[in-house]
Short mmCIF file of C-alpha atoms and ligand atoms in Angstrom, two decimals:
data_model
loop_
_atom_site.label_atom_id
_atom_site.label_comp_id
_atom_site.label_asym_id
_atom_site.label_seq_id
_atom_site.Cartn_x
_atom_site.Cartn_y
_atom_site.Cartn_z
CA MET A 1 -14.98 36.16 -11.77
CA ALA A 2 -14.44 35.69 -8.03
CA LYS A 3 -16.73 32.68 -8.10
CA LEU A 4 -14.78 31.08 -10.97
CA ALA A 5 -11.52 31.61 -9.06
CA ASN A 6 -13.10 29.78 -6.13
CA VAL A 7 -14.04 26.91 -8.43
CA VAL A 8 -10.45 26.71 -9.69
CA VAL A 9 -9.14 26.56 -6.10
CA LEU A 10 -11.65 23.86 -5.16
CA VAL A 11 -10.77 21.72 -8.17
CA VAL A 12 -7.03 22.08 -7.46
CA VAL A 13 -7.51 21.06 -3.80
CA ALA A 14 -9.69 18.10 -4.80
CA PHE A 15 -7.10 16.83 -7.28
CA ALA A 16 -4.27 17.29 -4.79
CA ALA A 17 -6.23 15.26 -2.21
CA ILE A 18 -6.97 12.46 -4.70
CA CYS A 19 -3.36 12.46 -5.87
CA LEU A 20 -1.94 12.23 -2.31
CA HIS A 21 -4.44 9.54 -1.37
CA SER A 22 -3.49 7.29 -4.30
CA VAL A 23 0.23 7.61 -3.51
CA GLU A 24 0.11 7.28 0.28
CA ALA A 25 0.88 3.95 1.96
CA ALA A 26 -1.91 1.80 3.33
CA ASP A 27 -2.28 -0.01 6.66
CA PHE A 28 -3.49 -3.63 6.58
CA THR A 29 -4.75 -5.31 9.75
CA VAL A 30 -3.68 -8.95 9.43
CA GLY A 31 -6.67 -11.27 9.67
CA GLY A 32 -9.07 -8.33 9.82
CA SER A 33 -11.08 -8.13 13.05
CA SER A 34 -9.92 -11.63 14.06
CA GLY A 35 -6.38 -10.35 14.49
CA TRP A 36 -3.23 -12.47 14.84
CA PHE A 37 -3.98 -15.67 16.75
CA ASN A 38 -3.25 -19.39 16.84
CA SER A 39 -5.58 -22.11 15.57
CA PRO A 40 -7.57 -19.97 13.14
CA PRO A 41 -10.45 -21.83 11.42
CA GLY A 42 -9.07 -23.74 8.43
CA GLY A 43 -5.48 -23.55 9.67
CA ALA A 44 -2.94 -21.59 7.63
CA SER A 45 -5.46 -21.04 4.83
CA PHE A 46 -7.15 -18.48 7.11
CA TYR A 47 -4.34 -15.96 6.64
CA SER A 48 -3.76 -16.96 2.99
CA ASN A 49 -7.40 -16.28 2.31
CA TRP A 50 -7.18 -12.94 4.05
CA ALA A 51 -4.18 -11.94 1.91
CA SER A 52 -5.43 -13.36 -1.39
CA GLY A 53 -7.79 -10.49 -2.13
CA LEU A 54 -5.27 -7.78 -1.33
CA THR A 55 -2.42 -6.06 -3.17
CA PHE A 56 0.57 -5.01 -1.10
CA LYS A 57 2.91 -2.26 -2.21
CA VAL A 58 6.22 -0.95 -0.92
CA ASN A 59 5.75 1.20 2.22
CA ASP A 60 2.41 -0.36 3.08
CA VAL A 61 2.19 -1.45 6.72
CA LEU A 62 1.01 -4.76 8.16
CA VAL A 63 -0.57 -4.43 11.60
CA PHE A 64 -0.52 -7.63 13.67
CA ASN A 65 -3.07 -7.33 16.48
CA PHE A 66 -2.22 -9.49 19.51
CA ALA A 67 -1.61 -9.16 23.24
CA THR A 68 2.06 -8.95 24.19
CA GLY A 69 3.07 -12.23 25.82
CA SER A 70 0.39 -14.29 24.08
CA HIS A 71 1.87 -14.20 20.56
CA ASP A 72 4.65 -12.54 18.61
CA VAL A 73 5.71 -11.92 15.01
CA ALA A 74 8.74 -13.75 13.60
CA ILE A 75 9.99 -12.79 10.15
CA LEU A 76 11.34 -15.95 8.55
CA THR A 77 13.11 -17.22 5.46
CA LYS A 78 10.98 -19.18 3.01
CA ALA A 79 12.58 -22.49 4.04
CA ASN A 80 11.94 -21.88 7.76
CA PHE A 81 8.44 -20.63 7.03
CA ASP A 82 7.60 -23.77 5.05
CA SER A 83 8.84 -26.04 7.85
CA CYS A 84 7.56 -23.82 10.69
CA ASN A 85 11.08 -23.52 12.09
CA VAL A 86 10.79 -20.40 14.25
CA ASN A 87 14.12 -20.82 16.07
CA ASN A 88 16.20 -18.54 13.87
CA PRO A 89 14.01 -15.64 12.79
CA ILE A 90 15.37 -12.81 10.67
CA GLN A 91 13.56 -10.54 13.09
CA LEU A 92 11.36 -11.15 16.14
CA ILE A 93 8.81 -8.60 17.29
CA ARG A 94 7.50 -9.35 20.78
CA ASN A 95 5.25 -6.37 21.45
CA GLY A 96 1.71 -6.18 20.14
CA PRO A 97 0.21 -4.68 18.20
CA ALA A 98 3.18 -4.94 15.83
CA ARG A 99 3.57 -2.70 12.81
CA VAL A 100 5.76 -4.04 10.01
CA THR A 101 6.57 -1.72 7.11
CA LEU A 102 6.92 -3.59 3.82
CA ASN A 103 10.13 -1.84 2.86
CA ARG A 104 10.96 -3.77 -0.31
CA THR A 105 9.32 -5.72 -3.12
CA GLY A 106 9.18 -9.51 -3.07
CA GLU A 107 8.07 -12.10 -0.58
CA PHE A 108 7.73 -11.71 3.20
CA TYR A 109 7.21 -14.67 5.54
CA PHE A 110 5.69 -14.28 9.00
CA ALA A 111 4.77 -16.73 11.76
CA CYS A 112 4.20 -16.74 15.49
CA ALA A 113 7.21 -18.15 17.35
CA PHE A 114 5.21 -19.48 20.31
CA PRO A 115 5.44 -23.30 20.46
CA GLY A 116 2.90 -24.95 18.18
CA HIS A 117 1.31 -21.74 16.94
CA CYS A 118 2.88 -21.78 13.46
CA ASN A 119 1.93 -25.43 12.95
CA SER A 120 -1.66 -24.69 13.91
CA GLY A 121 -1.89 -22.04 11.18
CA GLN A 122 -0.57 -18.79 12.64
CA LYS A 123 1.54 -17.97 9.58
CA LEU A 124 1.30 -15.56 6.68
CA SER A 125 3.23 -15.12 3.45
CA ILE A 126 2.74 -12.15 1.16
CA ASN A 127 4.22 -10.81 -2.05
CA VAL A 128 4.90 -7.09 -2.31
CA SER A 129 4.71 -5.50 -5.74
CA ASN A 130 5.64 -1.98 -6.71
CA SER A 131 3.14 -0.95 -9.37
CA PRO A 132 0.79 -3.85 -10.13
CA SER A 133 -1.39 -1.95 -12.59
CA SER A 134 1.36 -0.56 -14.86
CA PRO A 135 3.42 -3.31 -16.53
CA THR A 136 4.52 -0.89 -19.28
CA SER A 137 7.39 1.54 -18.73
CA PRO A 138 6.34 4.95 -17.41
CA SER A 139 6.23 7.69 -20.05
CA PRO A 140 4.86 10.94 -18.57
CA ALA A 141 5.53 12.79 -21.85
CA GLY A 142 2.94 10.66 -23.62
CA ALA A 143 0.35 10.93 -20.87
CA PRO A 144 -3.21 11.53 -22.06
CA GLY A 145 -3.45 14.82 -20.15
CA SER A 146 -0.87 16.61 -22.31
CA SER A 147 -2.73 16.78 -25.64
CA PRO A 148 -5.68 19.18 -25.16
CA THR A 149 -3.93 22.56 -24.93
CA PRO A 150 -6.22 25.59 -24.81
CA PRO A 151 -5.73 28.25 -27.52
CA SER A 152 -3.35 30.97 -26.36
CA GLY A 153 -3.24 34.69 -27.12
CA GLN A 154 -6.99 34.72 -27.62
CA GLN A 155 -8.91 37.94 -26.86
CA SER A 156 -11.71 36.20 -25.03
CA PRO A 157 -13.88 37.59 -22.22
CA PRO A 158 -12.68 36.88 -18.64
CA PRO A 159 -15.11 34.02 -17.83
CA SER A 160 -13.87 32.01 -20.82
CA SER A 161 -10.18 32.41 -19.95
CA ALA A 162 -10.93 31.46 -16.37
CA ASN A 163 -12.72 28.39 -17.69
CA SER A 164 -9.72 27.31 -19.73
CA LEU A 165 -7.56 27.79 -16.61
CA ALA A 166 -10.01 25.61 -14.69
CA ILE A 167 -9.42 22.87 -17.25
CA THR A 168 -5.66 23.30 -17.71
CA ILE A 169 -4.67 23.18 -14.03
CA PRO A 170 -6.48 19.91 -13.21
CA LEU A 171 -5.06 18.34 -16.38
CA LEU A 172 -1.58 19.40 -15.32
CA LEU A 173 -2.14 18.00 -11.83
CA ALA A 174 -3.55 14.77 -13.25
CA THR A 175 -0.41 14.40 -15.37
CA ILE A 176 1.84 15.02 -12.37
CA CYS A 177 -0.26 12.63 -10.30
CA LEU A 178 -0.06 9.93 -12.99
CA SER A 179 3.71 10.24 -13.32
CA LEU A 180 4.11 10.13 -9.52
CA PHE A 181 1.88 7.09 -9.34
CA LEU A 182 3.84 5.27 -12.03
CA HIS A 183 7.07 5.90 -10.17
CA PHE A 184 5.82 4.63 -6.79
C1 NAG B 201 13.74 -3.46 5.89
O1 NAG B 201 13.59 -3.45 7.30
C2 NAG B 201 14.32 -4.47 7.96
C3 NAG B 201 13.96 -4.48 9.44
O2 NAG B 201 13.46 -3.29 9.88
C4 NAG B 201 15.81 -4.25 7.73
O3 NAG B 201 16.55 -5.25 8.40
C5 NAG B 201 16.08 -4.31 6.23
O4 NAG B 201 17.43 -4.02 5.99
C6 NAG B 201 15.20 -3.30 5.51
N1 NAG B 201 15.36 -3.51 4.07
C7 NAG B 201 15.53 -2.50 3.20
C8 NAG B 201 15.63 -2.86 1.76
O5 NAG B 201 15.61 -1.34 3.58
C1 NAG B 202 6.06 -12.52 -6.26
O1 NAG B 202 5.97 -11.55 -7.30
C2 NAG B 202 7.06 -11.63 -8.21
C3 NAG B 202 6.92 -10.47 -9.18
O2 NAG B 202 5.62 -10.37 -9.67
C4 NAG B 202 7.05 -12.98 -8.91
O3 NAG B 202 8.16 -13.06 -9.79
C5 NAG B 202 7.13 -14.08 -7.85
O4 NAG B 202 7.03 -15.33 -8.47
C6 NAG B 202 6.03 -13.92 -6.84
N1 NAG B 202 6.16 -14.91 -5.77
C7 NAG B 202 5.18 -15.70 -5.40
C8 NAG B 202 5.47 -16.65 -4.28
O5 NAG B 202 4.07 -15.67 -5.93
CU1 CU B 203 0.93 -17.20 18.59
#
């Protein structure tokens, strides 16, 4: 009995950890170990290639690794990004490493405002989505975890009732986790 209770606690903790992990925001280091620098190999395609395999969600963080005074991070409009006009940034972050929280969905445009750096490829555009894997509207009531309900009022021996508890609680948590995930 005591051992089964321990199993229940372990399963609950494991599900809570998985649930929190899938909802928490992620950090992305721009350009990976190369960091944020001018004249990357292949020009601007270097940072496009880095971003192409990734999915960005609201509250994720971009980390631009550079030495303060050597580069910076200018947040630009699309028009200024396309023409590498860094004179009127929406925001300019001078200190590295710079952390930028992606606080909305849609497109973000970044470049270095040091002369010539944007034109040599130090620029990055990304598209932030909210829930890329769930195009359908969220319906927690119809979640798959809600159907298998254990029989109630049954005069079963303690191990069996503890077993049904061990199944019910994770299913409940999975349902909560799924509905949280669909909302984020
Ligand atoms: C996102 O952050 C920027 C700069 O920190 C701020 O100017 C902007 O208003 C924020 N947008 C939203 C939707 O909160
Ligand atoms: C960004 O994503 C939105 C929503 O999926 C889409 O409508 C838009 O065209 C995308 N922008 C780019 C530049 O791909
Ligand atoms: Cu630069």
